mmCIF file of C-alpha atoms and ligand atoms in Angstrom:
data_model
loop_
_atom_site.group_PDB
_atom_site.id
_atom_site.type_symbol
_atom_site.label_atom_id
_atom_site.label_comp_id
_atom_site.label_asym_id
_atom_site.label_seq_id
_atom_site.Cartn_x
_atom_site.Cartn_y
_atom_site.Cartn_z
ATOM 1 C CA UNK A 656 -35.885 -12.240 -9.210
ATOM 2 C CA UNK A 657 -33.489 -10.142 -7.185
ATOM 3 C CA UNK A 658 -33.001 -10.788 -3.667
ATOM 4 C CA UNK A 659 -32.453 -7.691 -1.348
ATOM 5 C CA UNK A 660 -29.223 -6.727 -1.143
ATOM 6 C CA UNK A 661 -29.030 -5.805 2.325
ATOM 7 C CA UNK A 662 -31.808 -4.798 5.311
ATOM 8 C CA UNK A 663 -31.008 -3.066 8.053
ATOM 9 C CA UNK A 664 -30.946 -5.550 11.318
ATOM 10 C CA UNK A 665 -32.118 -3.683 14.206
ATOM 11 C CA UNK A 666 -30.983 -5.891 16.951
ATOM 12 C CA UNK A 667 -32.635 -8.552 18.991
ATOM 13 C CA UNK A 668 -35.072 -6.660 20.739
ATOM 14 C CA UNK A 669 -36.149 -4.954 17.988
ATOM 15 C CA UNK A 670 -36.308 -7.835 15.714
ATOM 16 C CA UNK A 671 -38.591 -10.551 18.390
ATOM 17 C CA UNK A 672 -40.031 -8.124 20.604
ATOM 18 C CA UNK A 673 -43.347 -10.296 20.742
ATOM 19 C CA UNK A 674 -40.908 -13.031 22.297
ATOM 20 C CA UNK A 675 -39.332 -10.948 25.121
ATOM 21 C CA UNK A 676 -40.092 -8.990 28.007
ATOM 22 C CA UNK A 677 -39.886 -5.447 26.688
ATOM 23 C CA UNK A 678 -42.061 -2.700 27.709
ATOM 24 C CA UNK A 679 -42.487 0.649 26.655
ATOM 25 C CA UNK A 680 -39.989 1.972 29.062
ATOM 26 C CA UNK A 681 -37.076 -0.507 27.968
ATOM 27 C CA UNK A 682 -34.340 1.682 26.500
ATOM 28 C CA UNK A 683 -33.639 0.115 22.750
ATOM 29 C CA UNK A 684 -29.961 -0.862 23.638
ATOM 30 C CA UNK A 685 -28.265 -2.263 20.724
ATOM 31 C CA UNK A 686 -24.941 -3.365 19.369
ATOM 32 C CA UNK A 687 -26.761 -5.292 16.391
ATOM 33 C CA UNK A 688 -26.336 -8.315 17.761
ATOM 34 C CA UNK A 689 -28.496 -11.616 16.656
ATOM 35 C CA UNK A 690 -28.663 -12.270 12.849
ATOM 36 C CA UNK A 691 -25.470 -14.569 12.984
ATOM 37 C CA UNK A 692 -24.974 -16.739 10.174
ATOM 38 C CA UNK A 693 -26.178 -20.464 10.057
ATOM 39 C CA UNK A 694 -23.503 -21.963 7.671
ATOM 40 C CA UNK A 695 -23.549 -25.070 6.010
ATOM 41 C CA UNK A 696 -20.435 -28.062 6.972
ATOM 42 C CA UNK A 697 -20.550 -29.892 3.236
ATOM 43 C CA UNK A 698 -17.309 -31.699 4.925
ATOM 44 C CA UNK A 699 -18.809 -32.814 8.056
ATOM 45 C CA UNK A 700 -22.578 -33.322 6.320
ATOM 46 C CA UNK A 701 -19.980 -36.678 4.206
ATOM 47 C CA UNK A 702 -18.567 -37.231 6.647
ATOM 48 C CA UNK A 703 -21.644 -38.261 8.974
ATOM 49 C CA UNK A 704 -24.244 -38.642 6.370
ATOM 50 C CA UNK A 705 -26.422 -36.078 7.524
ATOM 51 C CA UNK A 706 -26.875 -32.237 7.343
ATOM 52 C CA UNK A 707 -24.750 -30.248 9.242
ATOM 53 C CA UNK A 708 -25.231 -26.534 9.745
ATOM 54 C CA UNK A 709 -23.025 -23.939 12.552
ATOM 55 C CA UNK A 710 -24.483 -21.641 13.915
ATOM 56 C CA UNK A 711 -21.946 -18.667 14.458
ATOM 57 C CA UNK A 712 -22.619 -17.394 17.337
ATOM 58 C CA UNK A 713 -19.347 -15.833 17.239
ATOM 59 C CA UNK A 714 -20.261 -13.718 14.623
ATOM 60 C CA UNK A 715 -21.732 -11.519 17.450
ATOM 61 C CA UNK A 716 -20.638 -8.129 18.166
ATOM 62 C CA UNK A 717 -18.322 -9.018 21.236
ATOM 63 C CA UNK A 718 -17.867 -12.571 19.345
ATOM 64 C CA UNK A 719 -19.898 -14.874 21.413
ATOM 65 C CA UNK A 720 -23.335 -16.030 22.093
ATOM 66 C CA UNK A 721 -23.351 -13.623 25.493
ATOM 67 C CA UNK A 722 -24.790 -10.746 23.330
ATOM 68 C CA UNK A 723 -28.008 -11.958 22.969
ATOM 69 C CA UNK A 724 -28.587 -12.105 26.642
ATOM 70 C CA UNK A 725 -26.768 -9.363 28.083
ATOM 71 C CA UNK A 726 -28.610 -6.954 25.771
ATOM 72 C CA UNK A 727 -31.561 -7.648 27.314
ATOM 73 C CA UNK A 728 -30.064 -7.835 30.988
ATOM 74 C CA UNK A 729 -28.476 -4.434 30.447
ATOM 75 C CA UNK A 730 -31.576 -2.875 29.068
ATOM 76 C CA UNK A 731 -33.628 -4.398 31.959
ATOM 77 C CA UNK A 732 -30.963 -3.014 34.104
ATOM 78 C CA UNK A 733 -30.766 0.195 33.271
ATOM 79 C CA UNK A 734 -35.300 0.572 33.206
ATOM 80 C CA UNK A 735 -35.223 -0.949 36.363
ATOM 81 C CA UNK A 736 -32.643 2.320 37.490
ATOM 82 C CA UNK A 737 -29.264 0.411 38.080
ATOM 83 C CA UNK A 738 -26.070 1.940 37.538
ATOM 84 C CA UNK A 739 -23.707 -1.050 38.104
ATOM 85 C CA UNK A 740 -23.779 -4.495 36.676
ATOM 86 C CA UNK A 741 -21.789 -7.281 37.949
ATOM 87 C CA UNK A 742 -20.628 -10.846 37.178
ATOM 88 C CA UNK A 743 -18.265 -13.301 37.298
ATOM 89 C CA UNK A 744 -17.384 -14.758 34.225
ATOM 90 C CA UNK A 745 -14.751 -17.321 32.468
ATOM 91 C CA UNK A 746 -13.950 -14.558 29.587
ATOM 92 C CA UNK A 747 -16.934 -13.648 27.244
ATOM 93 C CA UNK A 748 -19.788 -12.644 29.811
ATOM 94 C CA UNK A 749 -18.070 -10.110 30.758
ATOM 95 C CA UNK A 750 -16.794 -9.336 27.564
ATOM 96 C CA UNK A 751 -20.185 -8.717 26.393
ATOM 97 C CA UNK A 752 -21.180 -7.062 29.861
ATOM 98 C CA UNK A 753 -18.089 -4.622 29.347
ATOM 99 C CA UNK A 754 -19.373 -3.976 26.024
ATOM 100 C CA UNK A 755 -23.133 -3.088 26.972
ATOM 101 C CA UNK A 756 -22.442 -1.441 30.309
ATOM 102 C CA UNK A 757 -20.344 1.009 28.014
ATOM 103 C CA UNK A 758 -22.587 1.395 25.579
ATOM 104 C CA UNK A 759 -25.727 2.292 28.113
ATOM 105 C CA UNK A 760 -23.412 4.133 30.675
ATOM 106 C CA UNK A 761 -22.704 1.797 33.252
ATOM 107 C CA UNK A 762 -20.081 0.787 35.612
ATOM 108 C CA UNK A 763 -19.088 -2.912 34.859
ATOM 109 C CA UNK A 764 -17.658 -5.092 37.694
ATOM 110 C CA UNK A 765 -16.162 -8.444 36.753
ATOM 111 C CA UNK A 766 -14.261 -11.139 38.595
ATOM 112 C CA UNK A 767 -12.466 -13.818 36.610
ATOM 113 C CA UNK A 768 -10.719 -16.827 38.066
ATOM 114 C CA UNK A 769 -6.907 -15.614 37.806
ATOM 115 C CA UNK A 770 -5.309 -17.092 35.045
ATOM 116 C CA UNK A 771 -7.621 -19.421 33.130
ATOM 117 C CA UNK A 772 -9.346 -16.224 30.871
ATOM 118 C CA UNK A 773 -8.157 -16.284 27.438
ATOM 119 C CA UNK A 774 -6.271 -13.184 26.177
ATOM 120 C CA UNK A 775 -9.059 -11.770 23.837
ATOM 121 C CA UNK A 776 -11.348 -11.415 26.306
ATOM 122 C CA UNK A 777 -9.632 -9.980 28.698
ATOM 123 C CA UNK A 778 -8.366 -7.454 26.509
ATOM 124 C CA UNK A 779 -12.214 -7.043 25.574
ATOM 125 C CA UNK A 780 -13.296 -6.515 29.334
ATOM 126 C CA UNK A 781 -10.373 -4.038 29.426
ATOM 127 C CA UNK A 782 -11.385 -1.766 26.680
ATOM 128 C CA UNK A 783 -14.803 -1.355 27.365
ATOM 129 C CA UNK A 784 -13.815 0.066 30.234
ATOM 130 C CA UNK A 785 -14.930 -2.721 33.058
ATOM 131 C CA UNK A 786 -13.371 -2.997 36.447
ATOM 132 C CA UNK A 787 -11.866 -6.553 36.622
ATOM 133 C CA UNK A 788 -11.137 -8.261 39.410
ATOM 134 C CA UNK A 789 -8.803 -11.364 38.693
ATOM 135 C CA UNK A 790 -9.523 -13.662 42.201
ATOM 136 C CA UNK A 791 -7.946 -16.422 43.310
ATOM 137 C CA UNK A 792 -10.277 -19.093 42.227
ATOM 138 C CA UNK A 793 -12.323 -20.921 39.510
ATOM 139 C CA UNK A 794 -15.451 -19.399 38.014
ATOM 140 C CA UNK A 795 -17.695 -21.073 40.362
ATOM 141 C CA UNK A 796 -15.991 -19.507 43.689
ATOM 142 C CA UNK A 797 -16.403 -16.426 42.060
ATOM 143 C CA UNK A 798 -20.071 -16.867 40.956
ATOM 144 C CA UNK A 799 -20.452 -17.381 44.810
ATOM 145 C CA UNK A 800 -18.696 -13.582 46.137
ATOM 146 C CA UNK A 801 -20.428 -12.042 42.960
ATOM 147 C CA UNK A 802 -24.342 -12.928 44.881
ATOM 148 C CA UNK A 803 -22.759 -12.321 48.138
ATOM 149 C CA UNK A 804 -21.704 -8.788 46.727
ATOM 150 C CA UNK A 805 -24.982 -8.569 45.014
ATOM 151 C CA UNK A 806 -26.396 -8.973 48.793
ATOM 152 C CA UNK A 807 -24.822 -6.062 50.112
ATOM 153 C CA UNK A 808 -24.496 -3.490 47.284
ATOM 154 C CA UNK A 809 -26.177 -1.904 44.636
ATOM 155 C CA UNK A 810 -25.441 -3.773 41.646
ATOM 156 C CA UNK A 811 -27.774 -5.912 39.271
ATOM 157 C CA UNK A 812 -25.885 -9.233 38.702
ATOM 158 C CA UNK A 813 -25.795 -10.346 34.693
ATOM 159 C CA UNK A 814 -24.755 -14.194 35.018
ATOM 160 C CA UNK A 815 -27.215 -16.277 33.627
ATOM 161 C CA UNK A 816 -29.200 -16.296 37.233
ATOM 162 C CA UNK A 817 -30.207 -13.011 35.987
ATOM 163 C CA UNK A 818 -33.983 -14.434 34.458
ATOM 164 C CA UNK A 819 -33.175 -12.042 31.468
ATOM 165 C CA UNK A 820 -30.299 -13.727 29.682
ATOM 166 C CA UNK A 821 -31.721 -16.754 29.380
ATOM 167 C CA UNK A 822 -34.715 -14.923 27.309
ATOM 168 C CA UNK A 823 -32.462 -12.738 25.772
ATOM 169 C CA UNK A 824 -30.373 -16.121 24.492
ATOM 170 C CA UNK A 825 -33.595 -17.882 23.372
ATOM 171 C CA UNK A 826 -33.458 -15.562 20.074
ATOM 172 C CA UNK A 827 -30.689 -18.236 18.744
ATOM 173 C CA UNK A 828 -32.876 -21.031 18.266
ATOM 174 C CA UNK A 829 -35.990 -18.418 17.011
ATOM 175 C CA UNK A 830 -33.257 -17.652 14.471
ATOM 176 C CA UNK A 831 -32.271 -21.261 13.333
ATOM 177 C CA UNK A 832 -35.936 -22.047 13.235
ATOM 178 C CA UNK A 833 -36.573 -18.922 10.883
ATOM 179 C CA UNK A 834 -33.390 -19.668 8.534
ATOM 180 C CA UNK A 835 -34.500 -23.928 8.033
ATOM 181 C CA UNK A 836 -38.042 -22.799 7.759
ATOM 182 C CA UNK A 837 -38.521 -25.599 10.430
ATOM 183 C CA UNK A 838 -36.800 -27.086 14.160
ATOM 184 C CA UNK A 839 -33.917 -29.198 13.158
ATOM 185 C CA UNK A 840 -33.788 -32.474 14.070
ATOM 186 C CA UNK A 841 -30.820 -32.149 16.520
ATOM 187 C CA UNK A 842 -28.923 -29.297 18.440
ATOM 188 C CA UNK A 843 -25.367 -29.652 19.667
ATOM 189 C CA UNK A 844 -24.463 -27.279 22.266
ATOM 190 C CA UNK A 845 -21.213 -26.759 24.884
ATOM 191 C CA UNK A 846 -22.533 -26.749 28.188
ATOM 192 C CA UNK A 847 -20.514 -24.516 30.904
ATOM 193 C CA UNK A 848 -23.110 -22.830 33.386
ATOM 194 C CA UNK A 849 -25.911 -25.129 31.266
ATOM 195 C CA UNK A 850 -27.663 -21.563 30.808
ATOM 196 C CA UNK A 851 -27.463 -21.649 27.137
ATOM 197 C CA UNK A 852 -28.897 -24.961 26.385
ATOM 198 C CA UNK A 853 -31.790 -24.211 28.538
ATOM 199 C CA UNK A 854 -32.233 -20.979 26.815
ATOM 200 C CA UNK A 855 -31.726 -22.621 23.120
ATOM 201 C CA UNK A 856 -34.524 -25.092 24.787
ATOM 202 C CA UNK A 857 -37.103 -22.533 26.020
ATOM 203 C CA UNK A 858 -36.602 -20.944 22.294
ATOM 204 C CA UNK A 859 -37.668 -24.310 20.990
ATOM 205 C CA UNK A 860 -40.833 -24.759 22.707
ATOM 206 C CA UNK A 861 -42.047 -21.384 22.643
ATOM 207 C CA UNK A 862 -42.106 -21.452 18.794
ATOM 208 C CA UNK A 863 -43.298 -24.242 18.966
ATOM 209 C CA UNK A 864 -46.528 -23.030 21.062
ATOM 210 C CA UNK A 865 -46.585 -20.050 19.246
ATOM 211 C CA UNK A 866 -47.125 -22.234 15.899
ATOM 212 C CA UNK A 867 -44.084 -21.219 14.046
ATOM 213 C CA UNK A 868 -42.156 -24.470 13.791
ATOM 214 C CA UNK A 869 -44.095 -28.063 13.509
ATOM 215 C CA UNK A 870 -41.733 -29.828 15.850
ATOM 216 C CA UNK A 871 -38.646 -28.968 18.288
ATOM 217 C CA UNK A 872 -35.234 -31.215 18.113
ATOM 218 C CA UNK A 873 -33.690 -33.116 20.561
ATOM 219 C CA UNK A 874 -31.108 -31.227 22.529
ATOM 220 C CA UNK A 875 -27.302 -32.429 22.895
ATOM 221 C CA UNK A 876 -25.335 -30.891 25.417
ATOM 222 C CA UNK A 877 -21.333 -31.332 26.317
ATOM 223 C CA UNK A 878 -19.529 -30.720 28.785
ATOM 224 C CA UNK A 879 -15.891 -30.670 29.018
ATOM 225 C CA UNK A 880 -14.747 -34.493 30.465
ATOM 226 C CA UNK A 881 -12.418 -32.607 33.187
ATOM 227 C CA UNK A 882 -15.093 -30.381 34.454
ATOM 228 C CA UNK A 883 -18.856 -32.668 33.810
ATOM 229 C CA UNK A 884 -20.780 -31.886 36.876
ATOM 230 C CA UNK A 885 -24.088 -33.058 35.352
ATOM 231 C CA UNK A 886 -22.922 -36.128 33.363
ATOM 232 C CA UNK A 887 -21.308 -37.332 36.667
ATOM 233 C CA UNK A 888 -24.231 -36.474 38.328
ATOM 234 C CA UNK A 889 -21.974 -34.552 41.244
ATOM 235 C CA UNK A 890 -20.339 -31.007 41.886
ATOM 236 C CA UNK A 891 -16.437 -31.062 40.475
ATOM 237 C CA UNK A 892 -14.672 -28.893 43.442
ATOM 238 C CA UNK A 893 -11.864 -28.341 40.564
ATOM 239 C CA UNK A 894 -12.948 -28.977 37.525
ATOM 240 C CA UNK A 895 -10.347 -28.813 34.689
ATOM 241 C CA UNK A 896 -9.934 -28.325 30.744
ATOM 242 C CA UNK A 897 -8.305 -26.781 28.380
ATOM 243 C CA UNK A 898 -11.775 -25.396 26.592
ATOM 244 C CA UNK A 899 -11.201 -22.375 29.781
ATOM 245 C CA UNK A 900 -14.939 -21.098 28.608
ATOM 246 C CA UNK A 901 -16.780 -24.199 30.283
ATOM 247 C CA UNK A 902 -14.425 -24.585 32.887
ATOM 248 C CA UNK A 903 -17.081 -24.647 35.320
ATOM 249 C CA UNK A 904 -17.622 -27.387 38.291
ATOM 250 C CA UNK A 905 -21.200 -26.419 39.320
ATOM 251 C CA UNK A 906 -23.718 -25.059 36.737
ATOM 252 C CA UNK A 907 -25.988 -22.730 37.965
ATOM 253 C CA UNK A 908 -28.784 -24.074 35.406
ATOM 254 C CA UNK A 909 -27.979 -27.736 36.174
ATOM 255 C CA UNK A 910 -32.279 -28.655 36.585
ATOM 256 C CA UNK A 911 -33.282 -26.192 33.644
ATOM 257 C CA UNK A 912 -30.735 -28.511 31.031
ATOM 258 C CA UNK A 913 -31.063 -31.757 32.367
ATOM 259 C CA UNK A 914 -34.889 -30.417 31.876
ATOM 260 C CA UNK A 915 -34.128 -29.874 28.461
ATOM 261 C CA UNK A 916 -32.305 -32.583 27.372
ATOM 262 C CA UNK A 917 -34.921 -35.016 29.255
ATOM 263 C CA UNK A 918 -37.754 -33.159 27.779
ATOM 264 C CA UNK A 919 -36.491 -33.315 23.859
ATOM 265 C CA UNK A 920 -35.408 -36.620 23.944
ATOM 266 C CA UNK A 921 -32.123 -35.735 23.977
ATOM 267 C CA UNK A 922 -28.944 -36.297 26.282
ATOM 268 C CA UNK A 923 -25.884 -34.792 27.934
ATOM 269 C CA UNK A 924 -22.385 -36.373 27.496
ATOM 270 C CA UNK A 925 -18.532 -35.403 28.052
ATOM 271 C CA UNK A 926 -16.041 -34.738 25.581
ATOM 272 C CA UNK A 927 -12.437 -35.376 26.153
ATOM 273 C CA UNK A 928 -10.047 -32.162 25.892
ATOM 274 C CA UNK A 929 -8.023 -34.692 22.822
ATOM 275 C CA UNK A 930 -11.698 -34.630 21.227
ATOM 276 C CA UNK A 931 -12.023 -30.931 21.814
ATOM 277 C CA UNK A 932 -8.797 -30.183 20.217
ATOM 278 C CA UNK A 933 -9.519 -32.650 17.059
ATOM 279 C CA UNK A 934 -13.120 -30.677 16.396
ATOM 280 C CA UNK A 935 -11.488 -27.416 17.143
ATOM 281 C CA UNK A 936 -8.871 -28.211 13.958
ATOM 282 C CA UNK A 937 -11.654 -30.083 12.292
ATOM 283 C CA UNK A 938 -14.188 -26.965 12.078
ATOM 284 C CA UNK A 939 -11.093 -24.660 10.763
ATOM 285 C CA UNK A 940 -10.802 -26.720 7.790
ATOM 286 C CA UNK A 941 -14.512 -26.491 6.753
ATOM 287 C CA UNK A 942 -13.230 -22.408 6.988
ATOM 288 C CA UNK A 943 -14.510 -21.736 10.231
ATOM 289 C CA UNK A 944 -12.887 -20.704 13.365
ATOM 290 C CA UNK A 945 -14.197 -20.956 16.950
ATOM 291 C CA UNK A 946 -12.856 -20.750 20.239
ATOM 292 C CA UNK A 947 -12.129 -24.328 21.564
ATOM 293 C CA UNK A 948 -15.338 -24.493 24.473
ATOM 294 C CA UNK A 949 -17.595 -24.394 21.112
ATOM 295 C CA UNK A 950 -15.956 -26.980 19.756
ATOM 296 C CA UNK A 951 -17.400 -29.117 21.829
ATOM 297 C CA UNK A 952 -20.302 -28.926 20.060
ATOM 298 C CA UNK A 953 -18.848 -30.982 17.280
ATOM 299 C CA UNK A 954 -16.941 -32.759 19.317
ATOM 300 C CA UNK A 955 -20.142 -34.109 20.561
ATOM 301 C CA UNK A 956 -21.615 -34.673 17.194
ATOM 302 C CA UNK A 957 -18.585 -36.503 16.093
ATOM 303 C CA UNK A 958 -18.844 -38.912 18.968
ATOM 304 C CA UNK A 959 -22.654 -39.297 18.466
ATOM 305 C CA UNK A 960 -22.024 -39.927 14.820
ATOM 306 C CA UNK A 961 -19.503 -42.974 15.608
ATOM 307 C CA UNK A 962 -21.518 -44.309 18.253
ATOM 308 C CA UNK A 963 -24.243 -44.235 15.582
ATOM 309 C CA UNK A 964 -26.431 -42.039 17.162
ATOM 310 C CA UNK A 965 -27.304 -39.754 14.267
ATOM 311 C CA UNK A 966 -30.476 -40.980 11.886
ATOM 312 C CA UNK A 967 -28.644 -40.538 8.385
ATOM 313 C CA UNK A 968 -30.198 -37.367 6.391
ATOM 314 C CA UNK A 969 -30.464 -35.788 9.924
ATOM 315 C CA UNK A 970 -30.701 -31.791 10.011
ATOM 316 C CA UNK A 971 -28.437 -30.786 13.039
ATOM 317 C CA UNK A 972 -27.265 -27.501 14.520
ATOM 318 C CA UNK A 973 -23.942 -27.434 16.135
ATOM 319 C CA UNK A 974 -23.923 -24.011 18.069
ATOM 320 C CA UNK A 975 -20.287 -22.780 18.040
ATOM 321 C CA UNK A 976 -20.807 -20.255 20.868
ATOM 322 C CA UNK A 977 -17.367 -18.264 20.685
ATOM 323 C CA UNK A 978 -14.591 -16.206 18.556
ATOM 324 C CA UNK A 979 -11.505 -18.449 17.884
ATOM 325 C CA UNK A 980 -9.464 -14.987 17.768
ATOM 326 C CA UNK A 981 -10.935 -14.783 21.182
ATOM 327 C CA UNK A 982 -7.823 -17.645 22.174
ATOM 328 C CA UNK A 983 -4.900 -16.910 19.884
ATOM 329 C CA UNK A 984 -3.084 -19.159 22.923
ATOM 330 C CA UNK A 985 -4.726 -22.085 21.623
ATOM 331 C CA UNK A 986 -4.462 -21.519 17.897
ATOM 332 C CA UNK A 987 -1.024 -21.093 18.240
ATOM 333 C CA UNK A 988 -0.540 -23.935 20.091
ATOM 334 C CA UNK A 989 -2.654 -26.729 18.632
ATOM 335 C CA UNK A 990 -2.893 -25.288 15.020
ATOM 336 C CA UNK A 991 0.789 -24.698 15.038
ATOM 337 C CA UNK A 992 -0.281 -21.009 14.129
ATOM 338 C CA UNK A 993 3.107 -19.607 13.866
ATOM 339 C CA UNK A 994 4.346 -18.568 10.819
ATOM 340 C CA UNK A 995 7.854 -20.178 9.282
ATOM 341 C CA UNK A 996 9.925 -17.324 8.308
ATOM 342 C CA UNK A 997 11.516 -17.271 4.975
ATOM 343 C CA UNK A 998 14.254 -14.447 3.537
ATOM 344 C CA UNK A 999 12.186 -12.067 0.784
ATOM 345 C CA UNK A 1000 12.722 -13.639 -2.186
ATOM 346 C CA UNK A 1001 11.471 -15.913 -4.857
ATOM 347 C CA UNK A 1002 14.117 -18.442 -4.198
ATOM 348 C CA UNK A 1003 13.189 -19.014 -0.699
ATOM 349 C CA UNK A 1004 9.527 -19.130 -1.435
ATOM 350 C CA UNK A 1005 10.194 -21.892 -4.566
ATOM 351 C CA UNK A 1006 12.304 -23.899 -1.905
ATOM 352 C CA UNK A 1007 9.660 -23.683 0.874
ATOM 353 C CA UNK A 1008 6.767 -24.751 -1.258
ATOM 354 C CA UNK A 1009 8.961 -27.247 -2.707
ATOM 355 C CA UNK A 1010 9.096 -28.404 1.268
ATOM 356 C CA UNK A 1011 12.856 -28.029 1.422
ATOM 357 C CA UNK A 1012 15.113 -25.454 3.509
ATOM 358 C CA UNK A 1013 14.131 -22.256 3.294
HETATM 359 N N1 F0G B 1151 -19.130 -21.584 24.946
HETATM 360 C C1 F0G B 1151 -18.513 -20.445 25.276
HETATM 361 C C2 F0G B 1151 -17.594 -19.832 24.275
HETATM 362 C C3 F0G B 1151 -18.750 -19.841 26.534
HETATM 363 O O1 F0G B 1151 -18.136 -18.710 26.835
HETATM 364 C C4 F0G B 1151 -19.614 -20.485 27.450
HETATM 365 C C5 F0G B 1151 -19.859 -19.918 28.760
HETATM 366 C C6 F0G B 1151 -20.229 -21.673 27.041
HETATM 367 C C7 F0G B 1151 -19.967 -22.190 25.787
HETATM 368 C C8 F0G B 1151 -21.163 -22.406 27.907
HETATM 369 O O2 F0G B 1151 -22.404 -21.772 27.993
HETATM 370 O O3 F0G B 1151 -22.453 -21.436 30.431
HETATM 371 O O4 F0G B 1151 -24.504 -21.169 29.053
HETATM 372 O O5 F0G B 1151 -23.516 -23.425 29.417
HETATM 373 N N2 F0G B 1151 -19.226 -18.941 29.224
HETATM 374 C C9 F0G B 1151 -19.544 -18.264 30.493
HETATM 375 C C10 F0G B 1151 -18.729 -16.983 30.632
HETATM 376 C C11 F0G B 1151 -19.515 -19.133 31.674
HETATM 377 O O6 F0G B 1151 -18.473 -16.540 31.751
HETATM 378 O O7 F0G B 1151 -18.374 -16.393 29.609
HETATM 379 P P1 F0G B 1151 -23.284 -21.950 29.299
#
């Protein structure tokens, strides 16, 4: 038998319309997004004796997760007669919002915490054409002036409080549930604003309901050690790691993941920035590369693995949210991602492999 070759993905709202809130009068925005690839981690699967898939979110069309839910945001936006969308954002929301307020004629207002936004995504933001605002503060100080300027002027904010991203985002667990032909047992997923967890949750048990999956998984989140809010229980006033993406002190879906978690049997836990780092380097040698937030995805696996937390045979999910090219900074400076340069010529190739002076 021959398998198809290639279909034509329409999108996400296309492709689960029965799941989301589209009526006849949502524009069909689309950058293709959804459809990432769920790929197998043979290394990892030895390694902790059960079956490890990744979910590449960061095989989206702005190369993170934030596709899924802006499309839908922006759409909603747009029907509902709004001609500016707003947000604050550590990097890829408004990377994505950039992308989809171009794409549907929009202005696009962002404000990023000065300094701690990695490269790609600003550069993103930048050509998509988005007003950025780079304020002196961390994301969650910004979150904060972006619903005060929500208050006063015409603009339709696209965090996660907007109700629509969090359905939008939901299509990533419809997805792994469609690929496995079942829930897996457990999903590992970076929590930042805790909006994708929740979403990846709500997926879950609507599926479920609906009578397409015979069981949902318990749900692992992690937060970055420097910056867990819900694991301590407590607001961080500055909450610090390297993993800039979930550099966040106060999630704005803090009830909605603990919900989840609680609900699935799950749990939330911290990961160290050195545990970070080691899964970042880890998933590039099964020949993958995320940004180092989604690492913490397998971060948390690993640490559930040694801890003995994972039922051997297991199917898990870790959901590696983000791009790595999205933070060359961090390549280059934990991989060791510069190049040694050699003169051009067999001799000095022959005496670099042979690991002498070049
Ligand atoms: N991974 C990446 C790569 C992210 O960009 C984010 C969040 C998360 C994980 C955490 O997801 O917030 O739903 O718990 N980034 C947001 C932003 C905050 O502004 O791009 P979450």
């Amino acid at each position: 038998m021959t398998a198809a070759v290639h279909t034509r993905w329409p999108g996400i709202l296309e492709a689960y319309r029965r799941f989301l809130p589209i009526t006849d009068h949502t524009p069909p925005l689309s950058l293709c997004e959804g459809n990432t690839p769920l790929v197998a981690a043979p290394g990892l699967s030895r390694e902790i004796g059960a079956s490890v898939w990744l979910k590449l979110e960061g095989c989206n069309p702005t190369g993170s997760f934030k596709d899924r839910g802006m499309v839908l945001a922006v759409a909603k936006a747009l029907e509902e007669g709004s001609q500016t969308v707003i947000c604050a954002s550590t990097g890829n929301t408004s990377a994505s919002a950039a992308a989809y307020a171009a794409r549907a004629g929009m202005r696009a207002v962002i404000l990023i915490p000065d300094g701690y936004v990695a490269l790609g995504k600003l550069a993103q933001a930048r050509m998509y054409g988005a007003e950025i605002l780079a304020v002196r503060g961390n994301f969650d100080e910004a979150l904060a002036l972006v619903r005060e300027v929500a208050q006063r002027l015409p603009v339709t904010v696209v965090n996660s409080i907007n109700p629509y991203r969090l359905e939008g985002q939901q299509t990533a667990a419809f997805e792994v549930c469609d690929a496995l032909g079942d829930a897996p047992d457990m999903v590992c997923i970076p929590v930042g604003n805790a909006g994708n967890i929740s979403a990846w949750w709500r997926g879950f048990v609507r599926y479920h309901e609906a009578g397409k999956i015979r069981r949902t998984p318990r749900m692992f989140g992690f937060e970055a050690e420097g910056a867990a809010a819900i694991v301590r229980g407590e607001p961080i006033a500055k909450p610090e790691t390297f993993a800039t993406a979930i550099r966040i002190g106060n999630p704005a879906s803090w009830t909605l993941a603990v919900e989840a978690v609680e609900s699935s049997g799950g749990a939330m836990d911290a990961v160290t920035d050195d545990e970070i780092a080691e899964a970042y380097l880890r998933v590039a040698r099964e020949g993958v590369f995320c940004e180092p937030a989604s690492a913490a995805s397998v971060a948390g696996l690993l640490k559930l693995a040694r801890s003995g937390r994972v039922p051997p045979g297991a199917t898990v999910v870790c959901v590696l949210t983000g791009n790595g090219l999205k933070d060359p900074d961090s390549a280059i400076r934990l991989g060791q991602a510069t190049p040694r340069v050699v003169d051009c010529n067999l001799a000095a190739v022959e005496t670099a492999l042979a690991g002498g002076d070049a």
